[in-house]
Amino acid sequence: MAKQYDVLFRLLLLGDSGVGKTCLLCRFTDNAFHPSHISTIGVDFKMKTLEIDGIKVRIQIWDTAGQERYQTITKQYYRRAQGIFLVYDITSERSFQHIMKWASDVDEYAPEKVQKVLIGNKSDEEHKRQVATEQGNKLAKAYGMDFFETSAFTNHNITESFTRLAELVLQANKKDLDLLRVSVNEQLDLSALEEEAG
Amino acid sequence: MLHRNMRTAGVELPEVGSKDVPLIGYRPLPPDAGSPLGQWAKEADAREQSSSQVEASPMKTTWYCPLNLSTVTEKEEDGIIYSVIVKPNHSDPNAQSSCHRSQCVKAGTEEKLVLHLLHSFSMEDTSFISIFLSTYRSFTTTERVLDILTDRLGDPPGDSGSPTRHTFNKAVCTVFNTWLNEYPEDFHSLGEPSRLLRLAPLMPNQTGSEVKGLLLKIAEELSEKSLIPNPSADAANAFLQPSSPDPSKFEATNILAFPSSVIAEQLTKIETELFLKLVPYHCLGSLWSQRDKKGHEGKCWSVRATVRQFNRLANAVTASCLWQTELKTQQRTRFLEKWISVAEVCRIKKNFSSLYAIVSALQSNPIHRLRKTWQETDREAMKRYEELASIFSEKDNYSQSRELLKEEGTPKPANVDTRTNNRRHMSSTQGTVPYMGIFLTDLTMLDAAVKDRLENGYINFDKRRREFEVLAKIRLLQSSCRNSSFRSDELFLHWYHSVPTLTEEE
């Protein structure tokens, strides 16, 4: 089988329930999403290949939407992620405040090298905004993260933010890339099925 | 599903048998158009042939019957869209050209969907009532549904004593019997009795007397309740009671004294009871994914209760393994081995919730980090632990876990390989308690991925049908648990409730 990608990354979406994590994912992987899969094998629209600096990057996105409260489950995902989106909803002050908690969980459980991007979702709902763009910027700076305001509804900044996180992960792993390729080869088999479908 | 013989294209519908059934939306193909398969039957106006049986609502029907494939077409009527599925039927030797034809609601306005409750029965759209009743809270309220039905009942179709009225009355009884049986809490949580008092007298005289009685009884309870201040919140609150055990009284090592089978049985007892109390529609994405919003604190309490038990158990596993900091490695391995053995029995008992809670706790960072302890853990136990953990691999979207649930979803003993057979000592039936997280994610994703409404504003009922498929799986598993019975072991329960919540200071 021809190799369809060079590296495989795992990205994780974190944030309160209802901030639109799944919608972001849905939007980003639009073409790979077949509603007909939902009832038979569950929704599975979590893979996408991007090309960054001539390298084919396959990203697998984990979305634990619906399982946020199972603490031991979600934390296991942290350990195996290379990149993490911290998502809040610009129309919910509360979801923004909780970012600190999510971020401290990440510090605690994720690998040191993990890359993070802060996302303020639902930017189309300007009239209901409770969190100013400046607040998002400030928080991102404090944590040394990149920051995007996105809208799954208007498709604003969706590709940009996913690409950015993939770039960051790529940079962070550049030195180990050869090493990573070896470990990715194991992944190839695991994801053979998705390969066919994708 | 409706067989329709296109040859005899008369008014007789083989499975319906009676002309009394209103032919809403159906009209047989004209004989000349019917003989060669694959011919189109052009738009036909159903009104002229069946106007005597159906109330006057203009409807147009389009369908065609191709050679080999089943076709899905759409049919739109005033305020409602049906998916019409036509399949050629070769099993009937009398008919050279017969078709299997079925239709189900795809989308509609709120009012039309509610009214379809009363029509679906005669249209053989048999699953509609179940789907509607388990999902309607996502797009309307109990109050609205009752109001629309009450208006309709106040102005029933046909003359008193006519076949049309008879069918209508039957449908009314079916709907309310099902509703009162399966979701009595909808009526009990109405807040005030006026709606029920308006509805009850409109029930059909003889056939509906039982329903009438029930509605009046609930109305009476509601009036009484409105006089006594707020006892109703107790049910939900009982689940929210936080317990804060005294850490100084916690004896971690006591867990080693309980046989694994006792621990597993007690955990399965707790999980089964919570799972049976679970209200499937609380899992719907539109409710569950909004649970963190302000004012939604009490929502989905039945799901929260199962999650809380999961976290409590995971915490108990972690706490018991780490509580005593001065333990020698060898001593600590006994805790790991104990919980692995409990997990095994949970697997045999098909208690996937506890199984996953234990496995995920053993995989969690604090325990995962105990390298030395793991190294000294019994090899066999480690092997079994890895097998159990592999059940919950997220590979191929949790396919292994999904397959297993399908296999083990019946009230039969677990299908565990022979190595563990000698450990079996249980009653002949064994319910299955699933890990709810996968269902919750599926429903959350379904909700996010499929639109609530069509572009014309109609409620997308197809979405609800898909959600119902997931809810039906949950209900099936619940019914497998109904006959389970357990003994209580107070000593274990006492230990279990004495486990303090562990923070990150291990």
mmCIF file of N, CA and C in Angstrom, chain A residues 10 16-19 22-23 25-26 33 35-46 60 62-73 75-77 79-80 89 92 94 98 108-110 122 189-191 193-194, chain B residues 288-294 297 303-304 306-307 310-311 314-315 318 356-357 359-361 363-366 368-369 394-398 402 406 435-438 440-442 444-446 448-450 466 469-470 473 504:
data_model
loop_
_atom_site.group_PDB
_atom_site.id
_atom_site.type_symbol
_atom_site.label_atom_id
_atom_site.label_comp_id
_atom_site.label_asym_id
_atom_site.label_seq_id
_atom_site.Cartn_x
_atom_site.Cartn_y
_atom_site.Cartn_z
ATOM 1 N N ARG A 10 -1.851 13.355 16.834
ATOM 2 C CA ARG A 10 -3.133 13.282 17.522
ATOM 3 C C ARG A 10 -3.411 14.638 18.156
ATOM 4 N N ASP A 16 -15.528 23.105 27.886
ATOM 5 C CA ASP A 16 -16.814 22.758 28.486
ATOM 6 C C ASP A 16 -17.742 22.129 27.450
ATOM 7 N N SER A 17 -18.759 21.454 27.946
ATOM 8 C CA SER A 17 -19.760 20.939 27.021
ATOM 9 C C SER A 17 -20.524 22.126 26.448
ATOM 10 N N GLY A 18 -20.944 21.983 25.213
ATOM 11 C CA GLY A 18 -21.755 23.028 24.595
ATOM 12 C C GLY A 18 -20.997 24.192 23.995
ATOM 13 N N VAL A 19 -19.654 24.158 24.002
ATOM 14 C CA VAL A 19 -18.914 25.277 23.413
ATOM 15 C C VAL A 19 -18.746 25.106 21.902
ATOM 16 N N THR A 22 -17.576 19.822 18.804
ATOM 17 C CA THR A 22 -17.930 18.879 17.751
ATOM 18 C C THR A 22 -18.260 19.593 16.447
ATOM 19 N N CYS A 23 -18.849 20.779 16.557
ATOM 20 C CA CYS A 23 -19.157 21.550 15.354
ATOM 21 C C CYS A 23 -17.880 21.978 14.640
ATOM 22 N N LEU A 25 -15.043 20.430 14.695
ATOM 23 C CA LEU A 25 -14.504 19.220 14.103
ATOM 24 C C LEU A 25 -15.276 18.845 12.849
ATOM 25 N N CYS A 26 -16.578 18.939 12.980
ATOM 26 C CA CYS A 26 -17.477 18.651 11.873
ATOM 27 C C CYS A 26 -17.128 19.518 10.666
ATOM 28 N N PHE A 33 -17.114 13.480 6.358
ATOM 29 C CA PHE A 33 -18.224 13.165 7.254
ATOM 30 C C PHE A 33 -19.427 12.613 6.492
ATOM 31 N N PRO A 35 -23.088 11.297 7.215
ATOM 32 C CA PRO A 35 -24.111 11.107 8.248
ATOM 33 C C PRO A 35 -24.586 9.656 8.324
ATOM 34 N N SER A 36 -24.490 8.939 7.226
ATOM 35 C CA SER A 36 -25.008 7.567 7.235
ATOM 36 C C SER A 36 -24.205 6.661 8.163
ATOM 37 N N HIS A 37 -23.000 7.067 8.499
ATOM 38 C CA HIS A 37 -22.193 6.243 9.404
ATOM 39 C C HIS A 37 -22.678 6.317 10.835
ATOM 40 N N ILE A 38 -23.412 7.357 11.134
ATOM 41 C CA ILE A 38 -23.699 7.633 12.530
ATOM 42 C C ILE A 38 -24.347 6.474 13.257
ATOM 43 N N SER A 39 -25.400 5.938 12.689
ATOM 44 C CA SER A 39 -26.128 4.940 13.461
ATOM 45 C C SER A 39 -25.417 3.593 13.469
ATOM 46 N N THR A 40 -24.624 3.323 12.439
ATOM 47 C CA THR A 40 -24.029 1.999 12.399
ATOM 48 C C THR A 40 -22.727 1.905 13.189
ATOM 49 N N ILE A 41 -21.814 2.798 12.933
ATOM 50 C CA ILE A 41 -20.544 2.683 13.638
ATOM 51 C C ILE A 41 -20.269 3.874 14.529
ATOM 52 N N GLY A 42 -21.266 4.679 14.725
ATOM 53 C CA GLY A 42 -21.030 5.886 15.499
ATOM 54 C C GLY A 42 -20.440 6.930 14.581
ATOM 55 N N VAL A 43 -20.464 8.154 15.014
ATOM 56 C CA VAL A 43 -19.928 9.200 14.168
ATOM 57 C C VAL A 43 -18.416 9.066 14.139
ATOM 58 N N ASP A 44 -17.849 9.061 12.981
ATOM 59 C CA ASP A 44 -16.405 8.976 12.918
ATOM 60 C C ASP A 44 -15.913 9.874 11.799
ATOM 61 N N PHE A 45 -15.660 11.098 12.166
ATOM 62 C CA PHE A 45 -15.185 12.003 11.116
ATOM 63 C C PHE A 45 -13.985 12.740 11.678
ATOM 64 N N LYS A 46 -12.996 11.954 12.023
ATOM 65 C CA LYS A 46 -11.945 12.532 12.846
ATOM 66 C C LYS A 46 -10.574 12.541 12.202
ATOM 67 N N GLN A 60 -5.283 13.103 13.404
ATOM 68 C CA GLN A 60 -6.402 12.386 13.993
ATOM 69 C C GLN A 60 -6.888 13.255 15.137
ATOM 70 N N TRP A 62 -9.224 13.857 18.357
ATOM 71 C CA TRP A 62 -10.041 13.231 19.388
ATOM 72 C C TRP A 62 -10.991 14.257 19.952
ATOM 73 N N ASP A 63 -12.208 13.851 19.986
ATOM 74 C CA ASP A 63 -13.223 14.730 20.552
ATOM 75 C C ASP A 63 -13.971 13.904 21.579
ATOM 76 N N THR A 64 -13.839 14.276 22.823
ATOM 77 C CA THR A 64 -14.508 13.507 23.870
ATOM 78 C C THR A 64 -15.841 14.132 24.246
ATOM 79 N N ALA A 65 -16.396 14.919 23.324
ATOM 80 C CA ALA A 65 -17.681 15.569 23.592
ATOM 81 C C ALA A 65 -18.671 14.544 24.126
ATOM 82 N N GLY A 66 -19.352 14.904 25.188
ATOM 83 C CA GLY A 66 -20.314 14.000 25.794
ATOM 84 C C GLY A 66 -19.700 13.202 26.940
ATOM 85 N N GLN A 67 -18.363 13.078 26.934
ATOM 86 C CA GLN A 67 -17.713 12.279 27.998
ATOM 87 C C GLN A 67 -16.871 13.146 28.928
ATOM 88 N N GLU A 68 -17.045 14.458 28.852
ATOM 89 C CA GLU A 68 -16.195 15.367 29.624
ATOM 90 C C GLU A 68 -16.149 15.027 31.106
ATOM 91 N N ARG A 69 -17.257 14.503 31.607
ATOM 92 C CA ARG A 69 -17.311 14.278 33.044
ATOM 93 C C ARG A 69 -16.672 12.987 33.516
ATOM 94 N N TYR A 70 -16.343 12.126 32.601
ATOM 95 C CA TYR A 70 -15.634 10.912 33.002
ATOM 96 C C TYR A 70 -14.162 11.264 33.135
ATOM 97 N N GLN A 71 -13.781 11.658 34.352
ATOM 98 C CA GLN A 71 -12.450 12.250 34.515
ATOM 99 C C GLN A 71 -11.310 11.334 34.107
ATOM 100 N N THR A 72 -11.412 10.070 34.520
ATOM 101 C CA THR A 72 -10.280 9.188 34.214
ATOM 102 C C THR A 72 -10.186 8.883 32.711
ATOM 103 N N ILE A 73 -11.294 9.001 32.019
ATOM 104 C CA ILE A 73 -11.282 8.711 30.581
ATOM 105 C C ILE A 73 -10.616 9.859 29.825
ATOM 106 N N LYS A 75 -8.703 12.190 30.806
ATOM 107 C CA LYS A 75 -7.289 12.440 31.126
ATOM 108 C C LYS A 75 -6.350 11.476 30.418
ATOM 109 N N GLN A 76 -6.872 10.301 30.098
ATOM 110 C CA GLN A 76 -6.022 9.367 29.362
ATOM 111 C C GLN A 76 -5.679 9.880 27.981
ATOM 112 N N TYR A 77 -6.613 10.613 27.411
ATOM 113 C CA TYR A 77 -6.363 11.145 26.079
ATOM 114 C C TYR A 77 -5.252 12.188 26.096
ATOM 115 N N ARG A 79 -2.557 12.268 27.689
ATOM 116 C CA ARG A 79 -1.227 11.695 27.682
ATOM 117 C C ARG A 79 -0.750 11.363 26.280
ATOM 118 N N ARG A 80 -1.697 11.081 25.410
ATOM 119 C CA ARG A 80 -1.318 10.603 24.091
ATOM 120 C C ARG A 80 -1.515 11.635 22.991
ATOM 121 N N ASP A 89 -16.516 29.396 24.503
ATOM 122 C CA ASP A 89 -17.593 29.968 23.708
ATOM 123 C C ASP A 89 -17.628 31.464 24.030
ATOM 124 N N SER A 92 -20.179 32.807 26.339
ATOM 125 C CA SER A 92 -20.296 32.250 27.686
ATOM 126 C C SER A 92 -19.062 32.557 28.520
ATOM 127 N N ARG A 94 -18.616 31.914 31.511
ATOM 128 C CA ARG A 94 -18.315 30.744 32.316
ATOM 129 C C ARG A 94 -17.362 29.786 31.603
ATOM 130 N N HIS A 98 -13.515 28.680 32.743
ATOM 131 C CA HIS A 98 -13.104 27.288 32.926
ATOM 132 C C HIS A 98 -11.851 26.911 32.143
ATOM 133 N N GLU A 108 -0.882 19.266 33.900
ATOM 134 C CA GLU A 108 -0.695 18.133 34.776
ATOM 135 C C GLU A 108 -0.562 16.804 34.035
ATOM 136 N N TYR A 109 -1.407 16.624 33.033
ATOM 137 C CA TYR A 109 -1.514 15.286 32.462
ATOM 138 C C TYR A 109 -0.905 15.109 31.070
ATOM 139 N N ALA A 110 -0.767 16.209 30.331
ATOM 140 C CA ALA A 110 -0.286 16.067 28.959
ATOM 141 C C ALA A 110 1.233 16.043 28.938
ATOM 142 N N LYS A 122 -17.763 30.454 18.140
ATOM 143 C CA LYS A 122 -19.051 31.135 17.931
ATOM 144 C C LYS A 122 -18.865 32.625 17.688
ATOM 145 N N ASP A 189 -0.831 0.655 10.296
ATOM 146 C CA ASP A 189 -1.698 -0.507 10.273
ATOM 147 C C ASP A 189 -3.015 -0.248 10.965
ATOM 148 N N LEU A 190 -2.904 0.398 12.109
ATOM 149 C CA LEU A 190 -4.100 0.668 12.889
ATOM 150 C C LEU A 190 -5.100 1.474 12.110
ATOM 151 N N SER A 191 -4.583 2.421 11.364
ATOM 152 C CA SER A 191 -5.524 3.316 10.705
ATOM 153 C C SER A 191 -5.786 2.929 9.261
ATOM 154 N N LEU A 193 -7.937 1.079 7.949
ATOM 155 C CA LEU A 193 -9.344 1.161 7.563
ATOM 156 C C LEU A 193 -9.758 2.575 7.205
ATOM 157 N N GLU A 194 -9.367 3.495 8.073
ATOM 158 C CA GLU A 194 -9.726 4.885 7.798
ATOM 159 C C GLU A 194 -9.087 5.358 6.500
ATOM 160 N N TRP B 288 -28.038 16.785 26.973
ATOM 161 C CA TRP B 288 -26.801 16.469 27.680
ATOM 162 C C TRP B 288 -25.698 17.476 27.369
ATOM 163 N N SER B 289 -25.587 17.904 26.109
ATOM 164 C CA SER B 289 -24.479 18.797 25.779
ATOM 165 C C SER B 289 -24.732 20.214 26.293
ATOM 166 N N GLN B 290 -25.936 20.468 26.782
ATOM 167 C CA GLN B 290 -26.226 21.793 27.332
ATOM 168 C C GLN B 290 -26.192 21.792 28.856
ATOM 169 N N ARG B 291 -25.736 20.688 29.438
ATOM 170 C CA ARG B 291 -25.873 20.532 30.891
ATOM 171 C C ARG B 291 -25.060 21.538 31.690
ATOM 172 N N ASP B 292 -23.998 22.092 31.090
ATOM 173 C CA ASP B 292 -23.154 23.030 31.826
ATOM 174 C C ASP B 292 -23.687 24.457 31.784
ATOM 175 N N LYS B 293 -24.727 24.671 30.984
ATOM 176 C CA LYS B 293 -25.280 26.023 30.884
ATOM 177 C C LYS B 293 -25.951 26.411 32.194
ATOM 178 N N LYS B 294 -25.985 27.706 32.429
ATOM 179 C CA LYS B 294 -26.655 28.194 33.636
ATOM 180 C C LYS B 294 -28.124 27.795 33.622
ATOM 181 N N GLU B 297 -28.721 23.045 35.866
ATOM 182 C CA GLU B 297 -28.011 22.242 36.861
ATOM 183 C C GLU B 297 -28.714 20.925 37.181
ATOM 184 N N VAL B 303 -28.429 10.718 34.138
ATOM 185 C CA VAL B 303 -27.140 10.442 33.499
ATOM 186 C C VAL B 303 -26.020 10.844 34.444
ATOM 187 N N ARG B 304 -26.180 12.022 35.052
ATOM 188 C CA ARG B 304 -25.160 12.474 35.999
ATOM 189 C C ARG B 304 -24.919 11.431 37.080
ATOM 190 N N THR B 306 -25.122 8.201 36.892
ATOM 191 C CA THR B 306 -24.289 7.083 36.435
ATOM 192 C C THR B 306 -22.829 7.529 36.284
ATOM 193 N N VAL B 307 -22.630 8.762 35.825
ATOM 194 C CA VAL B 307 -21.263 9.266 35.675
ATOM 195 C C VAL B 307 -20.615 9.399 37.056
ATOM 196 N N PHE B 310 -19.425 6.168 38.255
ATOM 197 C CA PHE B 310 -18.212 5.802 37.515
ATOM 198 C C PHE B 310 -16.992 6.483 38.138
ATOM 199 N N ASN B 311 -17.110 7.780 38.370
ATOM 200 C CA ASN B 311 -15.987 8.535 38.931
ATOM 201 C C ASN B 311 -15.688 8.117 40.371
ATOM 202 N N ALA B 314 -13.764 4.884 40.144
ATOM 203 C CA ALA B 314 -12.392 5.138 39.686
ATOM 204 C C ALA B 314 -11.577 5.745 40.831
ATOM 205 N N ASN B 315 -12.213 6.629 41.572
ATOM 206 C CA ASN B 315 -11.544 7.246 42.714
ATOM 207 C C ASN B 315 -11.234 6.222 43.803
ATOM 208 N N THR B 318 -8.196 4.244 42.737
ATOM 209 C CA THR B 318 -6.983 5.045 42.884
ATOM 210 C C THR B 318 -6.634 5.222 44.355
ATOM 211 N N TYR B 356 -14.853 -0.588 32.998
ATOM 212 C CA TYR B 356 -14.095 0.514 32.403
ATOM 213 C C TYR B 356 -13.600 1.487 33.472
ATOM 214 N N ALA B 357 -14.412 1.694 34.506
ATOM 215 C CA ALA B 357 -13.986 2.591 35.577
ATOM 216 C C ALA B 357 -12.707 2.063 36.230
ATOM 217 N N VAL B 359 -10.517 -0.182 34.926
ATOM 218 C CA VAL B 359 -9.424 -0.177 33.958
ATOM 219 C C VAL B 359 -8.881 1.246 33.771
ATOM 220 N N SER B 360 -9.782 2.206 33.652
ATOM 221 C CA SER B 360 -9.304 3.573 33.399
ATOM 222 C C SER B 360 -8.580 4.142 34.618
ATOM 223 N N ALA B 361 -8.991 3.698 35.810
ATOM 224 C CA ALA B 361 -8.286 4.156 37.008
ATOM 225 C C ALA B 361 -6.887 3.551 37.055
ATOM 226 N N GLN B 363 -5.194 2.778 34.566
ATOM 227 C CA GLN B 363 -4.410 3.412 33.503
ATOM 228 C C GLN B 363 -4.101 4.873 33.796
ATOM 229 N N SER B 364 -4.745 5.414 34.819
ATOM 230 C CA SER B 364 -4.593 6.850 35.063
ATOM 231 C C SER B 364 -3.171 7.176 35.511
ATOM 232 N N ASN B 365 -2.780 8.412 35.305
ATOM 233 C CA ASN B 365 -1.401 8.808 35.581
ATOM 234 C C ASN B 365 -0.850 8.351 36.925
ATOM 235 N N PRO B 366 -1.539 8.648 38.032
ATOM 236 C CA PRO B 366 -0.945 8.327 39.328
ATOM 237 C C PRO B 366 -0.609 6.842 39.472
ATOM 238 N N HIS B 368 -0.475 4.611 36.818
ATOM 239 C CA HIS B 368 0.370 4.266 35.682
ATOM 240 C C HIS B 368 1.845 4.495 36.018
ATOM 241 N N ARG B 369 2.079 5.530 36.804
ATOM 242 C CA ARG B 369 3.461 5.902 37.130
ATOM 243 C C ARG B 369 4.159 4.923 38.066
ATOM 244 N N GLU B 394 -9.895 2.899 21.575
ATOM 245 C CA GLU B 394 -10.681 3.826 20.763
ATOM 246 C C GLU B 394 -10.486 3.562 19.268
ATOM 247 N N LYS B 395 -9.728 2.505 18.979
ATOM 248 C CA LYS B 395 -9.455 2.139 17.595
ATOM 249 C C LYS B 395 -10.757 1.941 16.814
ATOM 250 N N ASP B 396 -10.773 2.426 15.596
ATOM 251 C CA ASP B 396 -11.961 2.339 14.741
ATOM 252 C C ASP B 396 -13.223 2.774 15.470
ATOM 253 N N ASN B 397 -13.080 3.877 16.143
ATOM 254 C CA ASN B 397 -14.234 4.432 16.849
ATOM 255 C C ASN B 397 -14.866 3.433 17.818
ATOM 256 N N TYR B 398 -14.039 2.890 18.689
ATOM 257 C CA TYR B 398 -14.493 1.974 19.740
ATOM 258 C C TYR B 398 -15.200 0.746 19.177
ATOM 259 N N ARG B 402 -18.205 -1.673 20.880
ATOM 260 C CA ARG B 402 -19.538 -1.685 20.271
ATOM 261 C C ARG B 402 -19.974 -3.096 19.895
ATOM 262 N N LYS B 406 -23.119 -5.515 21.396
ATOM 263 C CA LYS B 406 -24.123 -6.134 20.536
ATOM 264 C C LYS B 406 -24.244 -7.616 20.882
ATOM 265 N N TYR B 435 -21.026 0.945 29.431
ATOM 266 C CA TYR B 435 -20.370 2.220 29.708
ATOM 267 C C TYR B 435 -21.131 3.254 28.878
ATOM 268 N N MET B 436 -21.689 4.259 29.530
ATOM 269 C CA MET B 436 -22.590 5.181 28.832
ATOM 270 C C MET B 436 -21.865 6.180 27.934
ATOM 271 N N GLY B 437 -20.573 6.376 28.181
ATOM 272 C CA GLY B 437 -19.846 7.441 27.491
ATOM 273 C C GLY B 437 -19.909 7.376 25.974
ATOM 274 N N ILE B 438 -19.854 6.169 25.424
ATOM 275 C CA ILE B 438 -19.860 6.052 23.958
ATOM 276 C C ILE B 438 -21.217 6.473 23.408
ATOM 277 N N LEU B 440 -23.161 8.593 24.824
ATOM 278 C CA LEU B 440 -23.258 10.048 25.018
ATOM 279 C C LEU B 440 -22.494 10.784 23.920
ATOM 280 N N THR B 441 -21.334 10.257 23.566
ATOM 281 C CA THR B 441 -20.583 10.898 22.481
ATOM 282 C C THR B 441 -21.324 10.755 21.148
ATOM 283 N N ASP B 442 -21.832 9.577 20.867
ATOM 284 C CA ASP B 442 -22.579 9.389 19.624
ATOM 285 C C ASP B 442 -23.741 10.368 19.531
ATOM 286 N N THR B 444 -24.145 13.182 21.181
ATOM 287 C CA THR B 444 -23.666 14.566 21.108
ATOM 288 C C THR B 444 -23.250 14.900 19.678
ATOM 289 N N MET B 445 -22.556 13.939 19.058
ATOM 290 C CA MET B 445 -22.102 14.178 17.692
ATOM 291 C C MET B 445 -23.267 14.224 16.714
ATOM 292 N N LEU B 446 -24.197 13.309 16.896
ATOM 293 C CA LEU B 446 -25.391 13.321 16.044
ATOM 294 C C LEU B 446 -26.067 14.677 16.118
ATOM 295 N N ALA B 448 -24.767 17.507 16.917
ATOM 296 C CA ALA B 448 -23.987 18.589 16.309
ATOM 297 C C ALA B 448 -23.936 18.456 14.787
ATOM 298 N N ALA B 449 -23.984 17.230 14.307
ATOM 299 C CA ALA B 449 -23.755 17.019 12.876
ATOM 300 C C ALA B 449 -25.015 17.120 12.023
ATOM 301 N N VAL B 450 -26.153 16.841 12.589
ATOM 302 C CA VAL B 450 -27.379 16.844 11.792
ATOM 303 C C VAL B 450 -28.243 18.034 12.197
ATOM 304 N N ARG B 466 -32.846 8.840 13.920
ATOM 305 C CA ARG B 466 -31.475 8.360 14.156
ATOM 306 C C ARG B 466 -31.153 8.343 15.639
ATOM 307 N N GLU B 469 -32.608 5.404 17.325
ATOM 308 C CA GLU B 469 -31.883 4.136 17.165
ATOM 309 C C GLU B 469 -30.898 3.936 18.307
ATOM 310 N N VAL B 470 -30.247 5.023 18.702
ATOM 311 C CA VAL B 470 -29.296 4.923 19.812
ATOM 312 C C VAL B 470 -30.054 4.706 21.125
ATOM 313 N N LYS B 473 -31.192 1.209 21.646
ATOM 314 C CA LYS B 473 -30.147 0.296 22.121
ATOM 315 C C LYS B 473 -30.041 0.377 23.640
ATOM 316 N N GLU B 504 -4.552 15.416 44.009
ATOM 317 C CA GLU B 504 -3.325 15.000 43.331
ATOM 318 C C GLU B 504 -2.120 14.854 44.260
#
